[in-house]
Each structure stands twice: as C-alpha cells, then as structure tokens.
Coordinates of C-alpha atoms and ligand atoms in Angstrom, one line a residue:
Chain A
M1 CA -38.6 43.5 26.5
N2 CA -38.0 44.9 29.9
I3 CA -39.7 42.0 31.3
V4 CA -37.3 39.6 29.6
I5 CA -34.2 41.6 30.8
E6 CA -35.5 41.7 34.3
N7 CA -36.1 38.1 34.4
L8 CA -32.9 37.1 32.5
P9 CA -31.4 35.4 35.7
F10 CA -34.6 33.3 35.9
L11 CA -34.4 32.3 32.2
F12 CA -30.6 31.5 32.5
K13 CA -31.5 29.2 35.4
G14 CA -34.0 27.4 33.0
A15 CA -31.3 27.2 30.4
Y16 CA -28.8 25.8 33.0
Y17 CA -31.4 23.0 33.7
T18 CA -31.8 22.3 30.0
L19 CA -28.1 22.0 29.5
L20 CA -27.7 19.9 32.7
I21 CA -30.5 17.4 31.6
T22 CA -29.0 17.3 28.1
I23 CA -25.5 16.6 29.3
I24 CA -26.5 14.0 31.9
S25 CA -28.8 12.2 29.5
M26 CA -26.3 12.4 26.8
F27 CA -23.6 10.8 29.0
F28 CA -25.8 8.0 30.2
G29 CA -27.3 7.7 26.8
L30 CA -23.9 7.1 25.2
I31 CA -23.1 4.4 27.7
I32 CA -26.4 2.6 27.3
G33 CA -26.1 3.0 23.6
V34 CA -22.6 1.6 23.2
L35 CA -23.5 -1.4 25.4
T36 CA -26.7 -2.0 23.6
A37 CA -25.0 -1.9 20.2
I38 CA -22.3 -4.4 21.4
A39 CA -25.0 -6.7 22.9
R40 CA -26.9 -6.6 19.6
L41 CA -23.8 -7.4 17.5
K42 CA -21.7 -9.7 19.7
G43 CA -24.0 -10.9 22.6
N44 CA -25.8 -14.2 22.9
R45 CA -29.4 -14.8 21.7
L46 CA -31.0 -13.4 25.0
L47 CA -28.9 -10.2 25.0
Q48 CA -29.6 -9.7 21.3
G49 CA -33.3 -10.1 21.9
I50 CA -33.4 -7.8 24.8
S51 CA -31.5 -5.0 23.0
R52 CA -33.7 -5.4 19.8
V53 CA -37.0 -5.1 21.9
Y54 CA -35.6 -2.2 23.8
V55 CA -34.7 -0.3 20.7
S56 CA -37.9 -1.1 19.0
I57 CA -40.1 0.0 21.9
I58 CA -38.3 3.3 22.4
R59 CA -38.3 4.1 18.8
G60 CA -41.9 3.2 18.4
T61 CA -43.3 5.3 21.2
P62 CA -43.4 9.1 21.7
P63 CA -40.8 10.5 24.1
L64 CA -43.5 12.4 25.9
V65 CA -45.2 9.0 26.8
Q66 CA -41.8 7.7 27.9
I67 CA -41.4 10.7 30.2
V68 CA -44.8 10.5 31.9
I69 CA -44.5 6.7 32.3
V70 CA -41.3 7.1 34.2
Y71 CA -42.5 10.0 36.3
Y72 CA -46.2 9.2 36.9
G73 CA -46.4 5.5 36.0
L74 CA -43.7 4.2 38.3
V75 CA -45.4 5.7 41.3
D76 CA -47.9 2.9 41.0
Y77 CA -45.1 0.6 41.8
G78 CA -44.0 2.6 44.7
I79 CA -41.1 4.3 42.8
T80 CA -41.4 8.0 43.3
L81 CA -38.8 10.0 41.5
G82 CA -38.0 13.7 41.6
P83 CA -39.0 15.4 38.4
L84 CA -35.3 16.1 37.4
T85 CA -34.3 12.5 38.1
A86 CA -37.2 11.2 36.2
A87 CA -36.4 13.5 33.3
C88 CA -32.8 12.4 33.1
I89 CA -33.7 8.7 33.4
A90 CA -36.4 8.9 30.7
L91 CA -34.2 10.8 28.3
S92 CA -31.2 8.7 28.9
I93 CA -33.2 5.6 28.1
N94 CA -34.6 7.3 25.2
I95 CA -31.5 8.5 23.6
G96 CA -29.7 5.3 24.3
A97 CA -31.8 3.6 21.8
Y98 CA -30.9 6.1 19.1
V99 CA -27.3 6.1 20.0
S100 CA -27.2 2.3 19.8
E101 CA -28.6 2.3 16.3
T102 CA -26.0 4.8 15.3
F103 CA -23.3 2.8 16.9
R104 CA -24.4 -0.5 15.3
G105 CA -24.2 1.1 11.9
A106 CA -20.8 2.5 12.7
I107 CA -19.4 -0.8 14.0
Q108 CA -20.8 -2.6 10.9
A109 CA -19.1 -0.1 8.7
I110 CA -15.6 -1.1 9.9
P111 CA -14.3 -3.7 7.4
S112 CA -14.1 -7.3 8.8
G113 CA -10.4 -7.3 7.8
Q114 CA -9.8 -5.1 10.8
T115 CA -11.1 -7.6 13.2
E116 CA -9.3 -10.5 11.4
A117 CA -6.0 -8.6 11.6
A118 CA -6.4 -8.1 15.3
L119 CA -7.5 -11.7 16.0
A120 CA -4.5 -13.0 13.8
T121 CA -2.1 -11.2 16.3
G122 CA -3.6 -13.2 19.1
M123 CA -6.0 -10.7 20.5
S124 CA -9.3 -11.9 22.0
E125 CA -12.6 -10.9 20.4
Q126 CA -13.2 -8.5 23.2
Q127 CA -9.7 -6.9 22.9
A128 CA -10.3 -6.5 19.1
V129 CA -13.6 -4.7 19.8
R130 CA -12.2 -2.4 22.4
R131 CA -8.9 -1.5 20.8
I132 CA -9.5 -1.7 17.1
I133 CA -13.2 -1.6 16.2
L134 CA -14.7 0.8 18.7
P135 CA -12.2 3.7 18.2
Q136 CA -12.8 3.6 14.5
A137 CA -16.6 3.2 15.0
I138 CA -16.7 6.3 17.3
R139 CA -15.2 8.4 14.6
V140 CA -17.7 7.1 12.0
A141 CA -20.5 7.8 14.6
I142 CA -19.6 11.3 15.6
P143 CA -21.4 13.2 12.9
P144 CA -24.7 11.4 13.3
L145 CA -24.3 11.5 17.1
G146 CA -24.0 15.2 16.9
N147 CA -27.3 15.4 15.2
T148 CA -28.9 13.2 17.8
F149 CA -27.4 15.3 20.7
V150 CA -28.7 18.6 19.2
G151 CA -32.0 16.8 18.8
M152 CA -31.8 15.8 22.4
L153 CA -31.2 19.4 23.5
K154 CA -34.4 20.4 21.9
E155 CA -36.3 17.3 23.2
T156 CA -35.6 18.4 26.7
S157 CA -38.3 20.9 26.3
L158 CA -40.7 18.0 26.7
V159 CA -39.9 17.4 30.3
S160 CA -41.6 20.8 31.2
V161 CA -44.7 18.6 31.3
I162 CA -43.5 17.0 34.5
A163 CA -42.6 20.4 36.1
V164 CA -39.0 20.5 35.6
T165 CA -38.2 24.2 35.4
E166 CA -36.0 23.9 32.3
L167 CA -36.0 26.7 29.7
L168 CA -39.5 26.2 28.3
R169 CA -41.1 25.9 31.6
S170 CA -39.4 29.0 32.9
A171 CA -40.8 30.8 30.0
Q172 CA -44.3 29.5 30.6
L173 CA -44.1 30.5 34.2
L174 CA -43.1 34.1 33.2
V175 CA -46.0 34.2 30.6
A176 CA -48.4 33.1 33.3
Q177 CA -47.2 35.9 35.5
Y178 CA -47.0 38.8 32.9
Y179 CA -49.4 37.8 30.2
V180 CA -46.8 38.6 27.6
Y181 CA -46.0 35.9 25.0
M182 CA -43.9 37.0 22.1
P183 CA -40.8 38.5 23.8
I184 CA -40.5 35.7 26.3
Y185 CA -40.9 32.9 23.8
L186 CA -38.6 34.5 21.3
S187 CA -35.9 35.0 23.7
I188 CA -36.0 31.3 24.8
G189 CA -35.9 30.5 21.0
V190 CA -32.7 32.4 20.8
M191 CA -31.4 30.7 23.7
Y192 CA -32.1 27.2 22.3
W193 CA -30.5 28.3 19.1
I194 CA -27.3 29.6 20.8
M195 CA -27.1 26.3 22.7
S196 CA -27.5 24.2 19.7
T197 CA -25.0 26.1 17.7
G198 CA -22.6 25.8 20.6
F199 CA -23.0 22.1 20.7
T200 CA -22.5 21.8 17.0
F201 CA -19.4 23.9 17.2
I202 CA -17.9 21.7 20.0
L203 CA -18.8 18.5 18.1
N204 CA -17.2 19.8 15.0
K205 CA -14.0 20.5 17.1
V206 CA -14.1 16.9 18.5
E207 CA -14.5 15.5 15.0
K208 CA -11.5 17.5 13.8
R209 CA -9.4 16.3 16.7
L210 CA -10.3 12.7 16.0
S211 CA -9.5 12.9 12.3
V212 CA -5.8 13.1 12.6
Y213 CA -5.4 10.0 10.4
Chain T
M1 CA 5.8 -27.4 12.3
I2 CA 2.4 -27.4 10.8
Q3 CA 0.4 -30.5 10.1
T4 CA -3.2 -31.0 8.8
K5 CA -5.0 -34.3 8.8
N6 CA -8.0 -34.7 6.6
L7 CA -8.7 -31.0 7.0
S8 CA -12.0 -30.2 5.5
K9 CA -14.0 -26.9 5.3
K10 CA -17.6 -26.5 4.1
F11 CA -19.6 -23.3 3.6
V12 CA -23.0 -24.5 4.0
D13 CA -23.1 -27.2 1.3
N14 CA -20.1 -26.0 -0.6
E15 CA -17.1 -28.2 0.2
V16 CA -14.2 -25.8 -0.2
L17 CA -11.5 -27.9 1.3
K18 CA -11.5 -31.6 0.9
N19 CA -9.5 -33.8 3.2
I20 CA -6.3 -31.9 3.1
S21 CA -3.4 -33.7 4.8
V22 CA 0.0 -32.0 4.6
D23 CA 3.1 -31.8 6.8
I24 CA 5.2 -28.6 6.8
P25 CA 8.5 -29.0 8.7
D26 CA 10.2 -26.0 10.4
Q27 CA 12.1 -23.5 8.2
Q28 CA 10.4 -24.6 5.1
V29 CA 9.1 -22.1 2.6
V30 CA 5.9 -23.2 1.0
A31 CA 4.2 -21.5 -1.9
V32 CA 0.5 -22.3 -2.4
I33 CA -0.6 -21.7 -5.9
G34 CA -3.7 -22.6 -8.0
P35 CA -6.6 -21.2 -9.8
S36 CA -9.0 -18.6 -8.3
G37 CA -11.5 -20.2 -6.0
S38 CA -9.5 -23.3 -5.4
G39 CA -9.5 -22.7 -1.7
K40 CA -6.0 -21.3 -1.1
S41 CA -7.1 -18.5 1.1
T42 CA -9.5 -20.8 3.0
F43 CA -6.8 -23.3 3.6
L44 CA -4.5 -20.5 5.1
R45 CA -7.4 -19.1 7.2
C46 CA -8.1 -22.6 8.6
L47 CA -4.6 -22.9 9.9
N48 CA -5.0 -19.9 12.2
G49 CA -8.6 -20.4 12.9
L50 CA -10.0 -17.3 11.0
E51 CA -12.3 -19.9 9.5
E52 CA -13.7 -22.7 11.6
I53 CA -12.8 -26.1 10.3
S54 CA -15.5 -28.6 9.4
G55 CA -13.6 -31.7 9.7
G56 CA -10.1 -33.2 10.5
I57 CA -7.2 -31.8 12.5
V58 CA -4.9 -28.8 12.4
D59 CA -1.7 -29.1 14.4
V60 CA 0.6 -26.1 14.8
N61 CA 3.7 -26.9 16.9
G62 CA 1.7 -29.3 19.0
L63 CA -1.3 -27.0 19.5
I64 CA -4.2 -29.0 18.1
V65 CA -7.5 -28.0 16.7
D66 CA -9.7 -31.0 16.2
A67 CA -13.1 -30.4 14.5
F68 CA -14.7 -32.8 16.9
D69 CA -13.6 -31.1 20.0
A70 CA -16.0 -28.8 21.8
K71 CA -16.0 -25.2 20.6
K72 CA -14.4 -23.9 23.9
I73 CA -11.5 -26.2 23.5
R74 CA -11.0 -25.4 19.9
Q75 CA -11.2 -21.6 20.6
K76 CA -8.5 -21.9 23.3
S77 CA -6.1 -23.7 20.9
V78 CA -6.9 -21.3 18.2
R79 CA -5.8 -18.4 20.4
S80 CA -2.5 -20.0 21.2
I81 CA -2.0 -20.9 17.5
R82 CA -2.5 -17.3 16.6
Q83 CA 0.2 -16.1 19.0
Q84 CA 2.6 -18.4 17.1
T85 CA 1.6 -17.5 13.7
G86 CA 1.8 -14.1 11.9
M87 CA -0.6 -13.4 9.1
V88 CA -0.2 -10.9 6.2
F89 CA -3.3 -10.1 4.1
Q90 CA -3.9 -9.0 0.6
Q91 CA -5.5 -5.8 1.7
F92 CA -2.9 -5.0 4.4
N93 CA -5.6 -4.4 7.0
L94 CA -3.4 -2.0 9.0
Y95 CA -5.3 -0.2 11.8
P96 CA -6.0 3.2 10.2
H97 CA -6.3 5.0 13.6
K98 CA -2.8 4.0 14.7
T99 CA 0.6 5.0 13.4
A100 CA 3.0 2.6 11.7
L101 CA 4.7 2.0 15.1
E102 CA 1.5 1.7 17.0
N103 CA 0.3 -0.9 14.5
V104 CA 3.4 -2.9 15.1
I105 CA 3.4 -2.8 18.9
E106 CA -0.4 -3.1 19.5
A107 CA -0.4 -6.9 20.1
L108 CA 2.8 -6.5 22.2
L109 CA 1.0 -4.1 24.5
I110 CA -2.4 -5.9 24.6
V111 CA -1.6 -9.6 24.1
K112 CA 1.8 -9.8 25.6
V113 CA 1.1 -7.0 28.1
M114 CA 4.6 -5.6 27.6
K115 CA 5.9 -2.4 29.0
K116 CA 5.6 0.4 26.4
S117 CA 9.3 1.2 26.3
D118 CA 10.2 -2.4 25.6
A119 CA 7.4 -2.8 22.9
V120 CA 8.6 0.5 21.2
S121 CA 12.3 -0.7 21.0
I122 CA 11.1 -4.1 19.4
G123 CA 8.7 -2.1 17.1
E124 CA 11.4 0.2 16.0
K125 CA 13.8 -2.6 15.3
L126 CA 11.2 -4.3 13.1
L127 CA 10.4 -1.1 11.2
Q128 CA 14.1 -0.7 10.7
R129 CA 14.2 -4.3 9.3
V130 CA 11.4 -3.5 6.7
G131 CA 13.2 -0.2 5.9
L132 CA 10.5 2.1 7.3
I133 CA 11.9 3.5 10.5
D134 CA 11.6 7.0 9.2
K135 CA 7.8 6.4 8.7
K136 CA 7.2 5.2 12.2
D137 CA 4.9 8.1 13.1
S138 CA 3.0 8.1 9.8
Y139 CA -0.6 7.0 9.7
P140 CA -1.4 4.2 7.1
S141 CA -3.3 6.6 4.9
K142 CA 0.0 8.4 4.4
L143 CA 1.9 5.4 3.2
S144 CA 2.0 3.8 -0.2
G145 CA 0.6 0.3 -0.6
G146 CA 4.0 -1.3 -0.5
Q147 CA 5.0 0.6 2.6
Q148 CA 1.7 -0.5 4.2
Q149 CA 2.3 -4.1 3.5
R150 CA 5.8 -3.8 4.9
V151 CA 4.4 -2.3 8.1
A152 CA 1.9 -5.2 8.2
I153 CA 4.7 -7.7 7.9
A154 CA 6.5 -6.0 10.8
R155 CA 3.3 -6.1 12.8
A156 CA 3.0 -9.8 12.1
L157 CA 6.6 -10.4 13.1
A158 CA 6.2 -8.5 16.4
M159 CA 4.7 -11.5 18.1
E160 CA 7.8 -13.5 17.2
P161 CA 5.8 -16.1 15.2
A162 CA 7.1 -19.6 14.5
I163 CA 5.5 -19.4 11.1
M164 CA 4.3 -16.6 8.8
L165 CA 1.2 -17.0 6.6
F166 CA 0.9 -14.7 3.6
D167 CA -2.3 -14.5 1.6
E168 CA -1.4 -12.9 -1.8
P169 CA 0.7 -10.2 -0.1
T170 CA 1.3 -8.3 -3.4
S171 CA -1.9 -8.7 -5.3
A172 CA -3.4 -5.4 -4.3
L173 CA -0.1 -3.5 -5.1
D174 CA 0.8 -1.4 -8.2
P175 CA 3.4 -3.4 -10.1
E176 CA 6.2 -1.0 -9.2
L177 CA 5.6 -1.6 -5.6
V178 CA 5.6 -5.4 -5.6
G179 CA 9.4 -5.6 -5.5
E180 CA 10.0 -4.0 -2.2
V181 CA 7.6 -6.3 -0.5
L182 CA 8.9 -9.4 -2.1
T183 CA 12.4 -8.4 -1.1
V184 CA 11.3 -8.3 2.5
I185 CA 9.7 -11.7 2.3
R186 CA 12.8 -13.1 0.5
E187 CA 15.1 -11.8 3.3
L188 CA 12.8 -13.5 5.9
A189 CA 13.1 -16.8 3.9
E190 CA 16.9 -16.4 3.9
E191 CA 16.9 -16.0 7.7
G192 CA 15.1 -19.4 7.9
M193 CA 11.6 -18.2 8.8
S194 CA 8.9 -20.9 8.2
M195 CA 6.4 -19.5 5.7
I196 CA 3.3 -20.4 3.7
I197 CA 2.8 -18.0 0.9
V198 CA -0.3 -17.9 -1.3
T199 CA 0.8 -16.2 -4.4
H200 CA 0.4 -15.5 -8.1
E201 CA 3.9 -14.4 -8.5
M202 CA 5.3 -17.5 -10.2
R203 CA 8.8 -16.4 -10.6
F204 CA 9.0 -15.4 -6.9
A205 CA 7.5 -18.8 -5.9
R206 CA 10.1 -20.6 -8.0
D207 CA 12.9 -18.5 -6.6
V208 CA 12.0 -18.5 -3.0
A209 CA 9.8 -21.4 -2.1
D210 CA 11.3 -24.8 -1.2
R211 CA 8.0 -26.5 -2.1
I212 CA 4.9 -25.9 -4.0
L213 CA 1.5 -26.9 -3.0
F214 CA -0.6 -26.7 -6.1
M215 CA -4.5 -26.6 -5.3
A216 CA -7.4 -27.1 -7.4
D217 CA -11.1 -27.6 -6.4
G218 CA -10.3 -27.7 -2.7
E219 CA -7.6 -30.4 -3.0
I220 CA -3.8 -30.4 -3.1
V221 CA -3.4 -31.8 -6.5
E222 CA 0.4 -31.6 -6.6
D223 CA 2.9 -31.4 -3.8
A224 CA 6.4 -31.1 -5.1
T225 CA 9.8 -29.2 -4.7
S226 CA 9.6 -26.0 -6.6
E227 CA 12.2 -27.1 -9.1
Q228 CA 10.2 -30.3 -9.8
F229 CA 7.1 -28.5 -10.1
F230 CA 8.1 -25.7 -12.5
E231 CA 10.4 -27.9 -14.6
N232 CA 8.3 -30.9 -14.8
P233 CA 4.8 -30.9 -13.3
R234 CA 3.4 -34.3 -12.8
T235 CA -0.3 -33.7 -13.2
K236 CA -2.2 -32.4 -16.2
R237 CA -4.0 -29.7 -14.2
A238 CA -0.7 -28.2 -13.0
K239 CA 0.7 -28.3 -16.6
K240 CA -2.4 -26.5 -17.9
F241 CA -2.3 -24.0 -15.1
L242 CA 1.4 -23.2 -15.7
E243 CA 0.9 -22.8 -19.4
K244 CA -1.9 -20.4 -18.7
V245 CA -0.1 -18.2 -16.2
I246 CA 3.1 -18.2 -18.1
E247 CA 1.3 -16.9 -21.2
Y248 CA 0.4 -13.7 -19.4
Ligands
LIG1 N1 -17.2 -16.8 3.8 C1 -17.5 -17.5 2.6 N2 -18.8 -18.0 2.5 C2 -19.1 -18.8 1.4 N3 -18.3 -19.2 0.5 C3 -17.0 -18.9 0.6 C4 -16.5 -18.0 1.7 N4 -15.2 -17.8 1.5 C5 -14.9 -18.5 0.4 N5 -15.9 -19.1 -0.1 C6 -15.9 -20.0 -1.3 O1 -14.9 -20.9 -1.2 C7 -14.1 -21.2 -2.3 C8 -12.7 -21.0 -2.2 O2 -12.4 -19.6 -1.8 P1 -10.9 -19.1 -1.5 O3 -11.1 -17.6 -1.3 O4 -10.3 -19.9 -0.5 O5 -10.2 -19.3 -2.9 P2 -8.8 -18.8 -3.4 O6 -8.1 -20.0 -3.9 O7 -8.1 -18.1 -2.3 O8 -9.1 -17.8 -4.6 P3 -8.4 -16.5 -5.1 O9 -7.2 -16.9 -5.8 O10 -9.4 -15.9 -5.9 O11 -8.0 -15.8 -3.8 C9 -14.7 -20.2 -3.3 O12 -15.7 -21.0 -4.1 C10 -15.5 -19.2 -2.6 O13 -16.6 -18.7 -3.2
LIG2 MG1 -7.6 -16.0 -2.0

C-alpha cells in the first residue's frame, strides 16, 4: 500500500493522460460522428457510401488493431506519429463511427413533421437540420452517447500498447519496478471507477439541463 | 392567387392526383372536402412543394413550379413559394425544444434574418392575436392541443403569407378545443386572408368558405360556392358524401 501512496503522483499523471485522451477523442469523435451521420442521411450517393464503409470497417475491426495500424502501420508510408497523437487519432476515428450510428438513430427518431414544418416556413433543408432537427436529436442521443463515452474512457487503456503512459501503463511500469500486483492494479481500478462515475454524473447533469421542455 | 394546371401526382404507380386545374383568386376562402384518401392533403402539399409534383404546373402569385423544369429550378421556386404561404398541420408540428414565442419567430430570424428585437415584437403581436400572449414562454408540451394549434397558426402567419394552407387543423383536437381554433381561422377569413382549408367540419366549411372543392379519387369532382354545394350538390358522389357526413 505504501508503494501506491508513494507513487500516487505518478499514477495521477497516468490518470491525467487517460482523461486527456478521452476528452480529446470524444471531442473529435463527436464532430466526426455528427458529420458522418448527416452525410449518411442527407448526403449524395458518394458521401453515403463513404460513411457507410467507414462505419462498417470501424465496427468490424478490433480497436486494438486500429490503434496499432495508426501508430505502427502508417510509418510504412512515412507518417510517423507520436504515441499520444496516434492514440487520439485512432480513438477519435473509432468513436466517431459509434457516435454516428447513435446520431443517425436519433435524427431518424425525430418525426418528419418537424422538417416539414420548418421547410413550410421557407427554411432551407440545411437550416431545418441545423435549427430544428439536430437540437432535438442531440437530446435523444445524450443517454446512449453517455454510455459510449464511458466505454471510451475504459477503452483508452488499450493505448498502453503503443507506450502511451496513461493509467494502465503507469501501473504496469510500477509493477515492473516493485513486483507487486494487487495493490497497484486495484488502485487504478478504483481510479477508473471514480472517473467513469464522474463522467456519468456530468452527463446526467447535461441531460437534465437539456430537458427543460 | 393560386393556379394549378393539369397538376398530377403519382406515388410510384398510384396516381393520387389526376390533372387538377383550379384557379383561386386572392382573398378567397376555399374549403377542400371529400372522403379519406381522396388526395386532399396531397393536393395541399403539392401547392407548397412538400410533395414533388409529377405533372402539370403550380403557380402561386406568379412563382411557377413546372413538373418539366429541372429539379434545381423547381426547388428554387418552391422555396420562394413557401415564403409566401403559411401551412398549418393536423398534428401542429410545433418545435418542442422552443417556446411558443420562439416557435413563432424562428423563421423570422433564420429565413428573413431579422433583428431579434423586431422579430420578438412581431411574434408577441401574433400571439396576442391568437389569444396566447400569456403563454409566450411556455413550451409546447405545456400547452393544450388547441393552444398548440393557435401557436402553429401564429407561426405560419409570421412570414406574412399571401395565402394560408390548413390541413385538417382541428382533426387531432378534443371536441371542446375545436371551437377556439376555428374562431381564429374565422377571424382570419374576415380579415380577408386567402385560405385553403382541408376540413371535415362541414358546418364550419359552410359558414366560412366562399367556395368548396369536393375531391374524390384524386379529382375535383365538384367546384361550387359553399351555398350551392351544401344546398344543392350537382354530383351524385357529393350528394352521397353529404348524406353520410350529416348522418354522423
Ligand atoms: N408518401 C406517400 N406514399 C405513398 N402513398 C401515399 C403517400 N401519401 C399519400 N399516399 C396515398 O395517396 C392517397 C391520397 O392521400 P391523401 O393523404 O392526400 O388523402 P386525404 O384526402 O388527405 O385523406 P384523409 O382525409 O384521410 O387525410 C392515399 O391513397 C394515400 O394512401
Ligand atoms: Mg389528409
């Protein structure tokens, strides 16, 4: 236990990277996801095709494989990324696919009468999506997105394989140094749990804020 | 003024509107009646482009949608037409994430790019007019069906349409709420607003409409003044229809 307490700053640093990767990937994943969902629903044939293939590939391959492809695979093409950058890119692309599916469902859940009402007042299709459909879809999407994000937080542990010193890898380094397993792994388990719970708490707050109507 | 020439609409192989040609002058109040599935809603929706027409021409105040024009050209006219027509739906279709006032001013802000303060003053005036100024900050979920429909009418009026289209505005309402909505529509008629109203409220049609279009099987079977139509329908189908609805 002393080992854990002594090395708490080190573990906190790992936790910080876990959070950083999660938040960055969530941010870009959201943008990718919303754009992909709109491309899939309102885009021309080509855009629809691209977004469909993208989602299919990401959902059909293990995230670990996606991470090593971005980090090691791209080197073959002269693209060398730092581990942290590679981690964020891989996870953003990964989560974008899941977000887009959630959003697509949410957009489709909005009755067509909403678009029609907007169009009937002279709005363009684009204005109707932006002002009327998306705000409602976001509200529908928040609870499932919350689950996706908490899943993301846990998935960041995968990037330990490309030597990003996030929480899991920090623990592994300590284990290698002290040959003690349980206290170290248990304490990072607790840290993951606290972060997940914190996320869920914040998301519930956001959901409440958005459900004024 | 609204004019259609040989307007037709097909859903795949199903011809829902067959060569409809009508001419509706300004300030006229037209009630469209007829059995379920006769194409009344589709006719209305073709006028403001919510349905793409399959053949013929729609002309709203000189803005022309011709089925033979390229899609781009049609879309452009459709958008201009929509800015000159207001539509009120059976299911109200208010934006649930916006308050009554925000519902009314949304198009002013987005389509007309009006200053917020100007839009608000127009919106408040309209809510006053439909008797709902005290509900301006309520979300639709907190309003009764009748109140929602009155907000929807105010929303449609905000763009200062030359003509209002109503698709069964009272059909989704509890009977005791129908009156308040019909009163608002009646007032609009008295102010000289051009309107096309699809309705099952025969007494209302008789009182308020100048003219009746009776539709059956995608055609306008009878086109008469409301007096003529209700006193003395010319066609057998209209006679039958009236007997049936009056029984109820
Ligand atoms: N989107 C659509 N796709 C296929 N068929 C449709 C569609 N909309 C309407 N129809 C068909 O067109 C016909 C006319 O429908 P419409 O809704 O215009 O009738 P209506 O006179 O308004 O009936 P009601 O009084 O029940 O509202 C019906 O046979 C209907 O099944
Ligand atoms: Mg109808």
